[in-house]
C-alpha cells in the first residue's frame, strides 16, 4: 500500500486536526490529491522559487493518530513562496523536470491552493496516511 498525501487549506488549526480521521475530502475541504506523488511542499517551493530549502523553516505537526495518519501545517514561508510562482515559471519547471501533464496539473493546483490559503489568510496543511 502506498502513502496517501493530500494538501488542504482550512480556517483554523482546530479544523485541520479534524481532518485526521478521514482526510480533507471527507470534510469537503479544498484540497489537492498528491497520493504517492508529492510529500514535500517545502522542497517544491524551493525548487520553483530558486530559494534555499533552509529559508522556509519546518512544518509543524498538528495531530497524529499514533498509527498511520498525521496532519501537519506547512511552513508559512514555503506557502508564500509557492503562491508567488507565476505561470511561466511553472511551465519552465515542468520542462526542466520532464513532468507529464498530470504532474504539471498537480503542481499548478498546489500553487493555486497556496494562493487561496494566502488570500484567505489560512494555513496550508498536509494530511498523510500510510
mmCIF file of N, CA and C in Angstrom:
data_model
loop_
_atom_site.group_PDB
_atom_site.id
_atom_site.type_symbol
_atom_site.label_atom_id
_atom_site.label_comp_id
_atom_site.label_asym_id
_atom_site.label_seq_id
_atom_site.Cartn_x
_atom_site.Cartn_y
_atom_site.Cartn_z
ATOM 1 N N UNK A 1 0.846 -1.186 0.000
ATOM 2 C CA UNK A 1 0.000 0.000 0.000
ATOM 3 C C UNK A 1 0.883 1.237 0.000
ATOM 4 N N UNK A 2 0.524 2.236 -0.776
ATOM 5 C CA UNK A 2 1.294 3.468 -0.871
ATOM 6 C C UNK A 2 0.912 4.453 0.206
ATOM 7 N N UNK A 3 1.613 5.561 0.172
ATOM 8 C CA UNK A 3 1.347 6.648 1.111
ATOM 9 C C UNK A 3 0.332 7.589 0.475
ATOM 10 N N UNK A 4 -0.685 7.939 1.224
ATOM 11 C CA UNK A 4 -1.704 8.876 0.774
ATOM 12 C C UNK A 4 -1.338 10.254 1.298
ATOM 13 N N UNK A 5 -1.284 11.234 0.402
ATOM 14 C CA UNK A 5 -0.919 12.596 0.781
ATOM 15 C C UNK A 5 -1.879 13.561 0.098
ATOM 16 N N UNK A 6 -2.531 14.386 0.899
ATOM 17 C CA UNK A 6 -3.376 15.470 0.388
ATOM 18 C C UNK A 6 -2.935 16.760 1.064
ATOM 19 N N UNK A 7 -2.872 17.830 0.289
ATOM 20 C CA UNK A 7 -2.647 19.165 0.842
ATOM 21 C C UNK A 7 -3.971 19.884 0.830
ATOM 22 N N UNK A 8 -4.266 20.624 1.912
ATOM 23 C CA UNK A 8 -5.553 21.304 2.012
ATOM 24 C C UNK A 8 -5.410 22.610 2.777
ATOM 25 N N UNK A 9 -6.400 23.442 2.616
ATOM 26 C CA UNK A 9 -6.445 24.697 3.362
ATOM 27 C C UNK A 9 -7.744 24.730 4.160
ATOM 28 N N UNK A 10 -7.639 25.330 5.336
ATOM 29 C CA UNK A 10 -8.787 25.411 6.236
ATOM 30 C C UNK A 10 -8.568 26.612 7.158
ATOM 31 N N UNK A 11 -9.634 27.077 7.790
ATOM 32 C CA UNK A 11 -9.592 28.332 8.532
ATOM 33 C C UNK A 11 -8.945 28.293 9.911
ATOM 34 N N UNK A 12 -8.696 27.109 10.468
ATOM 35 C CA UNK A 12 -8.099 27.069 11.802
ATOM 36 C C UNK A 12 -7.352 25.760 12.023
ATOM 37 N N UNK A 13 -6.439 25.784 12.965
ATOM 38 C CA UNK A 13 -5.713 24.567 13.317
ATOM 39 C C UNK A 13 -6.669 23.532 13.893
ATOM 40 N N UNK A 14 -7.670 23.981 14.626
ATOM 41 C CA UNK A 14 -8.657 23.061 15.183
ATOM 42 C C UNK A 14 -9.374 22.321 14.055
ATOM 43 N N UNK A 15 -9.772 23.037 13.022
ATOM 44 C CA UNK A 15 -10.424 22.396 11.870
ATOM 45 C C UNK A 15 -9.470 21.453 11.158
ATOM 46 N N UNK A 16 -8.198 21.837 11.061
ATOM 47 C CA UNK A 16 -7.205 20.977 10.416
ATOM 48 C C UNK A 16 -7.073 19.657 11.165
ATOM 49 N N UNK A 17 -7.095 19.715 12.475
ATOM 50 C CA UNK A 17 -6.986 18.493 13.283
ATOM 51 C C UNK A 17 -8.152 17.535 13.020
ATOM 52 N N UNK A 18 -9.315 18.090 12.716
ATOM 53 C CA UNK A 18 -10.495 17.256 12.463
ATOM 54 C C UNK A 18 -10.350 16.418 11.188
ATOM 55 N N UNK A 19 -9.446 16.827 10.310
ATOM 56 C CA UNK A 19 -9.239 16.091 9.059
ATOM 57 C C UNK A 19 -8.447 14.806 9.267
ATOM 58 N N UNK A 20 -7.920 14.586 10.456
ATOM 59 C CA UNK A 20 -7.054 13.445 10.705
ATOM 60 C C UNK A 20 -7.698 12.110 10.343
ATOM 61 N N UNK A 21 -8.923 11.877 10.762
ATOM 62 C CA UNK A 21 -9.512 10.552 10.597
ATOM 63 C C UNK A 21 -9.881 10.195 9.168
ATOM 64 N N UNK A 22 -10.329 11.128 8.370
ATOM 65 C CA UNK A 22 -10.754 10.765 7.018
ATOM 66 C C UNK A 22 -10.132 11.583 5.917
ATOM 67 N N UNK A 23 -9.303 12.533 6.280
ATOM 68 C CA UNK A 23 -8.685 13.394 5.284
ATOM 69 C C UNK A 23 -9.579 14.561 4.916
ATOM 70 N N UNK A 24 -9.047 15.484 4.137
ATOM 71 C CA UNK A 24 -9.808 16.688 3.787
ATOM 72 C C UNK A 24 -11.011 16.415 2.882
ATOM 73 N N UNK A 25 -10.950 15.382 2.065
ATOM 74 C CA UNK A 25 -12.082 15.066 1.187
ATOM 75 C C UNK A 25 -13.316 14.708 2.010
ATOM 76 N N UNK A 26 -13.123 13.985 3.104
ATOM 77 C CA UNK A 26 -14.237 13.585 3.957
ATOM 78 C C UNK A 26 -14.901 14.786 4.619
ATOM 79 N N UNK A 27 -14.156 15.886 4.745
ATOM 80 C CA UNK A 27 -14.696 17.100 5.361
ATOM 81 C C UNK A 27 -15.126 18.131 4.327
ATOM 82 N N UNK A 28 -15.026 17.764 3.055
ATOM 83 C CA UNK A 28 -15.402 18.659 1.955
ATOM 84 C C UNK A 28 -14.584 19.953 1.958
ATOM 85 N N UNK A 29 -13.283 19.821 2.232
ATOM 86 C CA UNK A 29 -12.368 20.964 2.244
ATOM 87 C C UNK A 29 -11.681 21.089 0.890
ATOM 88 N N UNK A 30 -11.232 22.293 0.519
ATOM 89 C CA UNK A 30 -10.449 22.441 -0.707
ATOM 90 C C UNK A 30 -9.106 21.729 -0.523
ATOM 91 N N UNK A 31 -8.773 20.828 -1.457
ATOM 92 C CA UNK A 31 -7.533 20.066 -1.314
ATOM 93 C C UNK A 31 -6.993 19.667 -2.680
ATOM 94 N N UNK A 32 -5.727 19.259 -2.666
ATOM 95 C CA UNK A 32 -5.075 18.718 -3.854
ATOM 96 C C UNK A 32 -4.589 17.320 -3.495
ATOM 97 N N UNK A 33 -5.007 16.357 -4.272
ATOM 98 C CA UNK A 33 -4.643 14.953 -4.084
ATOM 99 C C UNK A 33 -3.241 14.721 -4.644
ATOM 100 N N UNK A 34 -2.312 14.379 -3.775
ATOM 101 C CA UNK A 34 -0.927 14.100 -4.186
ATOM 102 C C UNK A 34 -0.521 12.699 -3.759
ATOM 103 N N UNK A 35 -1.489 11.808 -3.677
ATOM 104 C CA UNK A 35 -1.254 10.450 -3.199
ATOM 105 C C UNK A 35 -0.077 9.790 -3.900
ATOM 106 N N UNK A 36 0.970 9.586 -3.122
ATOM 107 C CA UNK A 36 2.142 8.913 -3.634
ATOM 108 C C UNK A 36 2.986 9.733 -4.590
ATOM 109 N N UNK A 37 2.592 10.959 -4.869
ATOM 110 C CA UNK A 37 3.311 11.760 -5.855
ATOM 111 C C UNK A 37 4.206 12.813 -5.226
ATOM 112 N N UNK A 38 3.709 13.529 -4.234
ATOM 113 C CA UNK A 38 4.482 14.609 -3.635
ATOM 114 C C UNK A 38 4.316 14.582 -2.128
ATOM 115 N N UNK A 39 5.437 14.597 -1.438
ATOM 116 C CA UNK A 39 5.395 14.599 0.011
ATOM 117 C C UNK A 39 6.047 15.848 0.603
ATOM 118 N N UNK A 40 6.761 16.633 -0.212
ATOM 119 C CA UNK A 40 7.499 17.766 0.319
ATOM 120 C C UNK A 40 7.153 19.087 -0.331
ATOM 121 N N UNK A 41 6.141 19.766 0.174
ATOM 122 C CA UNK A 41 5.739 21.061 -0.362
ATOM 123 C C UNK A 41 6.868 22.079 -0.254
ATOM 124 N N UNK A 42 7.609 22.045 0.846
ATOM 125 C CA UNK A 42 8.705 22.994 1.021
ATOM 126 C C UNK A 42 9.796 22.802 -0.029
ATOM 127 N N UNK A 43 10.103 21.563 -0.364
ATOM 128 C CA UNK A 43 11.103 21.281 -1.399
ATOM 129 C C UNK A 43 10.618 21.792 -2.761
ATOM 130 N N UNK A 44 9.347 21.571 -3.057
ATOM 131 C CA UNK A 44 8.778 22.066 -4.309
ATOM 132 C C UNK A 44 8.847 23.592 -4.354
ATOM 133 N N UNK A 45 8.491 24.251 -3.252
ATOM 134 C CA UNK A 45 8.541 25.715 -3.202
ATOM 135 C C UNK A 45 9.963 26.219 -3.425
ATOM 136 N N UNK A 46 10.940 25.533 -2.853
ATOM 137 C CA UNK A 46 12.344 25.927 -3.033
ATOM 138 C C UNK A 46 12.764 25.771 -4.490
ATOM 139 N N UNK A 47 12.412 24.655 -5.101
ATOM 140 C CA UNK A 47 12.781 24.419 -6.494
ATOM 141 C C UNK A 47 12.130 25.436 -7.426
ATOM 142 N N UNK A 48 10.885 25.755 -7.190
ATOM 143 C CA UNK A 48 10.174 26.696 -8.053
ATOM 144 C C UNK A 48 10.622 28.138 -7.847
ATOM 145 N N UNK A 49 10.939 28.493 -6.618
ATOM 146 C CA UNK A 49 11.281 29.890 -6.314
ATOM 147 C C UNK A 49 12.773 30.182 -6.453
ATOM 148 N N UNK A 50 13.589 29.133 -6.516
ATOM 149 C CA UNK A 50 15.031 29.336 -6.583
ATOM 150 C C UNK A 50 15.638 29.682 -5.233
ATOM 151 N N UNK A 51 14.880 29.507 -4.185
ATOM 152 C CA UNK A 51 15.370 29.790 -2.832
ATOM 153 C C UNK A 51 15.922 28.519 -2.209
ATOM 154 N N UNK A 52 16.700 28.688 -1.144
ATOM 155 C CA UNK A 52 17.255 27.552 -0.428
ATOM 156 C C UNK A 52 16.186 26.978 0.504
ATOM 157 N N UNK A 53 16.128 25.676 0.569
ATOM 158 C CA UNK A 53 15.146 24.989 1.407
ATOM 159 C C UNK A 53 15.223 25.440 2.868
ATOM 160 N N UNK A 54 16.412 25.752 3.342
ATOM 161 C CA UNK A 54 16.592 26.143 4.741
ATOM 162 C C UNK A 54 15.925 27.479 5.077
ATOM 163 N N UNK A 55 15.550 28.255 4.081
ATOM 164 C CA UNK A 55 14.904 29.552 4.322
ATOM 165 C C UNK A 55 13.465 29.425 4.813
ATOM 166 N N UNK A 56 12.868 28.247 4.665
ATOM 167 C CA UNK A 56 11.435 28.107 4.912
ATOM 168 C C UNK A 56 11.051 27.677 6.316
ATOM 169 N N UNK A 57 11.951 27.170 7.088
ATOM 170 C CA UNK A 57 11.563 26.659 8.390
ATOM 171 C C UNK A 57 10.898 25.301 8.227
ATOM 172 N N UNK A 58 10.412 24.778 9.317
ATOM 173 C CA UNK A 58 9.851 23.431 9.319
ATOM 174 C C UNK A 58 8.329 23.457 9.360
ATOM 175 N N UNK A 59 7.755 22.385 8.839
ATOM 176 C CA UNK A 59 6.316 22.211 9.007
ATOM 177 C C UNK A 59 6.072 21.891 10.485
ATOM 178 N N UNK A 60 4.844 22.071 10.904
ATOM 179 C CA UNK A 60 4.504 21.872 12.307
ATOM 180 C C UNK A 60 3.446 20.783 12.429
ATOM 181 N N UNK A 61 3.763 19.734 13.172
ATOM 182 C CA UNK A 61 2.815 18.647 13.390
ATOM 183 C C UNK A 61 1.620 19.164 14.182
ATOM 184 N N UNK A 62 0.429 18.932 13.654
ATOM 185 C CA UNK A 62 -0.791 19.366 14.335
ATOM 186 C C UNK A 62 -1.408 18.216 15.123
ATOM 187 N N UNK A 63 -1.437 17.050 14.497
ATOM 188 C CA UNK A 63 -2.149 15.919 15.101
ATOM 189 C C UNK A 63 -1.669 14.638 14.437
ATOM 190 N N UNK A 64 -1.607 13.560 15.207
ATOM 191 C CA UNK A 64 -1.352 12.238 14.641
ATOM 192 C C UNK A 64 -2.147 11.220 15.427
ATOM 193 N N UNK A 65 -2.455 10.113 14.781
ATOM 194 C CA UNK A 65 -3.266 9.107 15.460
ATOM 195 C C UNK A 65 -2.421 8.017 16.115
ATOM 196 N N UNK A 66 -1.115 8.119 16.020
ATOM 197 C CA UNK A 66 -0.245 7.144 16.653
ATOM 198 C C UNK A 66 -0.042 5.887 15.839
ATOM 199 N N UNK A 67 -0.723 5.784 14.717
ATOM 200 C CA UNK A 67 -0.597 4.584 13.901
ATOM 201 C C UNK A 67 -0.203 4.914 12.471
ATOM 202 N N UNK A 68 -1.098 5.548 11.739
ATOM 203 C CA UNK A 68 -0.803 5.714 10.316
ATOM 204 C C UNK A 68 -1.144 7.082 9.738
ATOM 205 N N UNK A 69 -1.830 7.931 10.470
ATOM 206 C CA UNK A 69 -2.265 9.215 9.908
ATOM 207 C C UNK A 69 -1.707 10.382 10.710
ATOM 208 N N UNK A 70 -1.471 11.484 9.994
ATOM 209 C CA UNK A 70 -0.984 12.703 10.643
ATOM 210 C C UNK A 70 -1.428 13.915 9.833
ATOM 211 N N UNK A 71 -1.515 15.045 10.503
ATOM 212 C CA UNK A 71 -1.793 16.327 9.861
ATOM 213 C C UNK A 71 -0.727 17.292 10.325
ATOM 214 N N UNK A 72 -0.076 17.953 9.368
ATOM 215 C CA UNK A 72 0.872 18.995 9.744
ATOM 216 C C UNK A 72 0.624 20.244 8.922
ATOM 217 N N UNK A 73 1.136 21.353 9.465
ATOM 218 C CA UNK A 73 0.964 22.651 8.815
ATOM 219 C C UNK A 73 2.251 23.002 8.082
ATOM 220 N N UNK A 74 2.122 23.373 6.812
ATOM 221 C CA UNK A 74 3.271 23.777 6.017
ATOM 222 C C UNK A 74 3.822 25.087 6.552
ATOM 223 N N UNK A 75 5.126 25.257 6.447
ATOM 224 C CA UNK A 75 5.766 26.496 6.882
ATOM 225 C C UNK A 75 5.193 27.666 6.082
ATOM 226 N N UNK A 76 4.751 28.724 6.751
ATOM 227 C CA UNK A 76 4.165 29.873 6.047
ATOM 228 C C UNK A 76 5.082 30.455 4.968
ATOM 229 N N UNK A 77 6.393 30.433 5.202
ATOM 230 C CA UNK A 77 7.340 30.959 4.212
ATOM 231 C C UNK A 77 7.313 30.132 2.930
ATOM 232 N N UNK A 78 7.175 28.818 3.067
ATOM 233 C CA UNK A 78 7.096 27.937 1.895
ATOM 234 C C UNK A 78 5.795 28.179 1.131
ATOM 235 N N UNK A 79 4.709 28.374 1.869
ATOM 236 C CA UNK A 79 3.412 28.645 1.236
ATOM 237 C C UNK A 79 3.466 29.958 0.463
ATOM 238 N N UNK A 80 4.027 30.987 1.074
ATOM 239 C CA UNK A 80 4.138 32.292 0.406
ATOM 240 C C UNK A 80 5.005 32.192 -0.851
ATOM 241 N N UNK A 81 6.109 31.466 -0.773
ATOM 242 C CA UNK A 81 6.991 31.312 -1.936
ATOM 243 C C UNK A 81 6.279 30.571 -3.060
ATOM 244 N N UNK A 82 5.549 29.532 -2.710
ATOM 245 C CA UNK A 82 4.808 28.777 -3.726
ATOM 246 C C UNK A 82 3.708 29.642 -4.341
ATOM 247 N N UNK A 83 3.002 30.395 -3.523
ATOM 248 C CA UNK A 83 1.917 31.249 -4.018
ATOM 249 C C UNK A 83 2.427 32.303 -4.993
ATOM 250 N N UNK A 84 3.676 32.712 -4.846
ATOM 251 C CA UNK A 84 4.246 33.774 -5.685
ATOM 252 C C UNK A 84 4.747 33.294 -7.049
ATOM 253 N N UNK A 85 4.749 32.007 -7.280
ATOM 254 C CA UNK A 85 5.262 31.461 -8.543
ATOM 255 C C UNK A 85 4.285 31.775 -9.677
ATOM 256 N N UNK A 86 4.804 32.323 -10.775
ATOM 257 C CA UNK A 86 3.924 32.649 -11.906
ATOM 258 C C UNK A 86 3.810 31.472 -12.887
ATOM 259 N N UNK A 87 2.862 31.587 -13.801
ATOM 260 C CA UNK A 87 2.596 30.507 -14.752
ATOM 261 C C UNK A 87 3.806 30.175 -15.626
ATOM 262 N N UNK A 88 4.550 31.206 -16.022
ATOM 263 C CA UNK A 88 5.735 30.977 -16.846
ATOM 264 C C UNK A 88 6.759 30.111 -16.140
ATOM 265 N N UNK A 89 6.972 30.390 -14.856
ATOM 266 C CA UNK A 89 7.928 29.574 -14.093
ATOM 267 C C UNK A 89 7.421 28.153 -13.915
ATOM 268 N N UNK A 90 6.115 27.981 -13.749
ATOM 269 C CA UNK A 90 5.556 26.624 -13.634
ATOM 270 C C UNK A 90 5.838 25.821 -14.905
ATOM 271 N N UNK A 91 5.626 26.437 -16.058
ATOM 272 C CA UNK A 91 5.858 25.754 -17.329
ATOM 273 C C UNK A 91 7.341 25.432 -17.509
ATOM 274 N N UNK A 92 8.184 26.397 -17.144
ATOM 275 C CA UNK A 92 9.635 26.204 -17.217
ATOM 276 C C UNK A 92 10.066 25.027 -16.339
ATOM 277 N N UNK A 93 9.539 24.972 -15.123
ATOM 278 C CA UNK A 93 9.843 23.885 -14.195
ATOM 279 C C UNK A 93 9.380 22.547 -14.760
ATOM 280 N N UNK A 94 8.195 22.532 -15.328
ATOM 281 C CA UNK A 94 7.670 21.292 -15.922
ATOM 282 C C UNK A 94 8.591 20.791 -17.021
ATOM 283 N N UNK A 95 9.103 21.703 -17.837
ATOM 284 C CA UNK A 95 10.025 21.322 -18.906
ATOM 285 C C UNK A 95 11.351 20.822 -18.338
ATOM 286 N N UNK A 96 11.870 21.525 -17.333
ATOM 287 C CA UNK A 96 13.149 21.136 -16.709
ATOM 288 C C UNK A 96 13.067 19.758 -16.067
ATOM 289 N N UNK A 97 11.965 19.487 -15.393
ATOM 290 C CA UNK A 97 11.801 18.249 -14.643
ATOM 291 C C UNK A 97 11.121 17.139 -15.450
ATOM 292 N N UNK A 98 10.808 17.442 -16.705
ATOM 293 C CA UNK A 98 10.135 16.475 -17.597
ATOM 294 C C UNK A 98 8.841 15.948 -16.978
ATOM 295 N N UNK A 99 8.060 16.870 -16.440
ATOM 296 C CA UNK A 99 6.788 16.488 -15.838
ATOM 297 C C UNK A 99 5.783 16.107 -16.912
ATOM 298 N N UNK A 100 5.000 15.079 -16.638
ATOM 299 C CA UNK A 100 3.903 14.771 -17.553
ATOM 300 C C UNK A 100 2.729 15.700 -17.239
ATOM 301 N N UNK A 101 1.680 15.633 -18.010
ATOM 302 C CA UNK A 101 0.558 16.563 -17.852
ATOM 303 C C UNK A 101 -0.091 16.455 -16.472
ATOM 304 N N UNK A 102 -0.237 15.230 -15.964
ATOM 305 C CA UNK A 102 -0.813 15.039 -14.626
ATOM 306 C C UNK A 102 0.029 15.750 -13.573
ATOM 307 N N UNK A 103 1.343 15.579 -13.624
ATOM 308 C CA UNK A 103 2.225 16.203 -12.651
ATOM 309 C C UNK A 103 2.183 17.731 -12.761
ATOM 310 N N UNK A 104 2.154 18.235 -13.985
ATOM 311 C CA UNK A 104 2.052 19.683 -14.188
ATOM 312 C C UNK A 104 0.748 20.216 -13.596
ATOM 313 N N UNK A 105 -0.339 19.503 -13.801
ATOM 314 C CA UNK A 105 -1.626 19.907 -13.234
ATOM 315 C C UNK A 105 -1.576 19.920 -11.707
ATOM 316 N N UNK A 106 -0.915 18.928 -11.098
ATOM 317 C CA UNK A 106 -0.796 18.869 -9.640
ATOM 318 C C UNK A 106 0.022 20.050 -9.118
ATOM 319 N N UNK A 107 1.147 20.356 -9.775
ATOM 320 C CA UNK A 107 1.977 21.489 -9.348
ATOM 321 C C UNK A 107 1.179 22.786 -9.456
ATOM 322 N N UNK A 108 0.454 22.951 -10.543
ATOM 323 C CA UNK A 108 -0.367 24.150 -10.728
ATOM 324 C C UNK A 108 -1.468 24.218 -9.670
ATOM 325 N N UNK A 109 -2.113 23.093 -9.398
ATOM 326 C CA UNK A 109 -3.168 23.054 -8.383
ATOM 327 C C UNK A 109 -2.620 23.386 -6.996
ATOM 328 N N UNK A 110 -1.422 22.903 -6.683
ATOM 329 C CA UNK A 110 -0.808 23.233 -5.391
ATOM 330 C C UNK A 110 -0.483 24.712 -5.286
ATOM 331 N N UNK A 111 0.046 25.272 -6.370
ATOM 332 C CA UNK A 111 0.320 26.709 -6.375
ATOM 333 C C UNK A 111 -0.975 27.496 -6.162
ATOM 334 N N UNK A 112 -2.033 27.077 -6.852
ATOM 335 C CA UNK A 112 -3.321 27.762 -6.712
ATOM 336 C C UNK A 112 -3.894 27.612 -5.303
ATOM 337 N N UNK A 113 -3.710 26.441 -4.699
ATOM 338 C CA UNK A 113 -4.172 26.232 -3.326
ATOM 339 C C UNK A 113 -3.381 27.118 -2.361
ATOM 340 N N UNK A 114 -2.080 27.260 -2.600
ATOM 341 C CA UNK A 114 -1.257 28.156 -1.774
ATOM 342 C C UNK A 114 -1.744 29.597 -1.916
ATOM 343 N N UNK A 115 -2.088 29.996 -3.123
ATOM 344 C CA UNK A 115 -2.623 31.353 -3.337
ATOM 345 C C UNK A 115 -3.943 31.551 -2.601
ATOM 346 N N UNK A 116 -4.789 30.533 -2.638
ATOM 347 C CA UNK A 116 -6.081 30.619 -1.944
ATOM 348 C C UNK A 116 -5.866 30.721 -0.433
ATOM 349 N N UNK A 117 -4.953 29.926 0.091
ATOM 350 C CA UNK A 117 -4.650 29.985 1.525
ATOM 351 C C UNK A 117 -4.149 31.379 1.898
ATOM 352 N N UNK A 118 -3.263 31.939 1.090
ATOM 353 C CA UNK A 118 -2.729 33.281 1.358
ATOM 354 C C UNK A 118 -3.837 34.333 1.266
ATOM 355 N N UNK A 119 -4.668 34.225 0.242
ATOM 356 C CA UNK A 119 -5.752 35.199 0.050
ATOM 357 C C UNK A 119 -6.716 35.203 1.231
ATOM 358 N N UNK A 120 -7.004 34.023 1.757
ATOM 359 C CA UNK A 120 -7.954 33.895 2.863
ATOM 360 C C UNK A 120 -7.283 33.967 4.235
ATOM 361 N N UNK A 121 -5.954 34.146 4.229
ATOM 362 C CA UNK A 121 -5.181 34.175 5.471
ATOM 363 C C UNK A 121 -5.386 32.887 6.274
ATOM 364 N N UNK A 122 -5.287 31.759 5.569
ATOM 365 C CA UNK A 122 -5.453 30.448 6.180
ATOM 366 C C UNK A 122 -4.144 29.667 6.096
ATOM 367 N N UNK A 123 -4.058 28.624 6.887
ATOM 368 C CA UNK A 123 -2.914 27.737 6.816
ATOM 369 C C UNK A 123 -3.074 26.740 5.690
ATOM 370 N N UNK A 124 -1.947 26.201 5.249
ATOM 371 C CA UNK A 124 -1.945 25.117 4.268
ATOM 372 C C UNK A 124 -1.415 23.895 4.998
ATOM 373 N N UNK A 125 -2.147 22.798 4.929
ATOM 374 C CA UNK A 125 -1.871 21.618 5.719
ATOM 375 C C UNK A 125 -1.658 20.401 4.825
ATOM 376 N N UNK A 126 -0.959 19.422 5.393
ATOM 377 C CA UNK A 126 -0.761 18.143 4.714
ATOM 378 C C UNK A 126 -1.390 17.051 5.561
ATOM 379 N N UNK A 127 -2.244 16.256 4.926
ATOM 380 C CA UNK A 127 -2.783 15.061 5.546
ATOM 381 C C UNK A 127 -2.013 13.896 4.956
ATOM 382 N N UNK A 128 -1.478 13.049 5.818
ATOM 383 C CA UNK A 128 -0.642 11.939 5.410
ATOM 384 C C UNK A 128 -1.192 10.675 6.047
ATOM 385 N N UNK A 129 -1.351 9.630 5.250
ATOM 386 C CA UNK A 129 -1.856 8.372 5.760
ATOM 387 C C UNK A 129 -1.106 7.237 5.071
ATOM 388 N N UNK A 130 -0.518 6.370 5.875
ATOM 389 C CA UNK A 130 0.239 5.237 5.328
ATOM 390 C C UNK A 130 -0.534 3.948 5.474
#
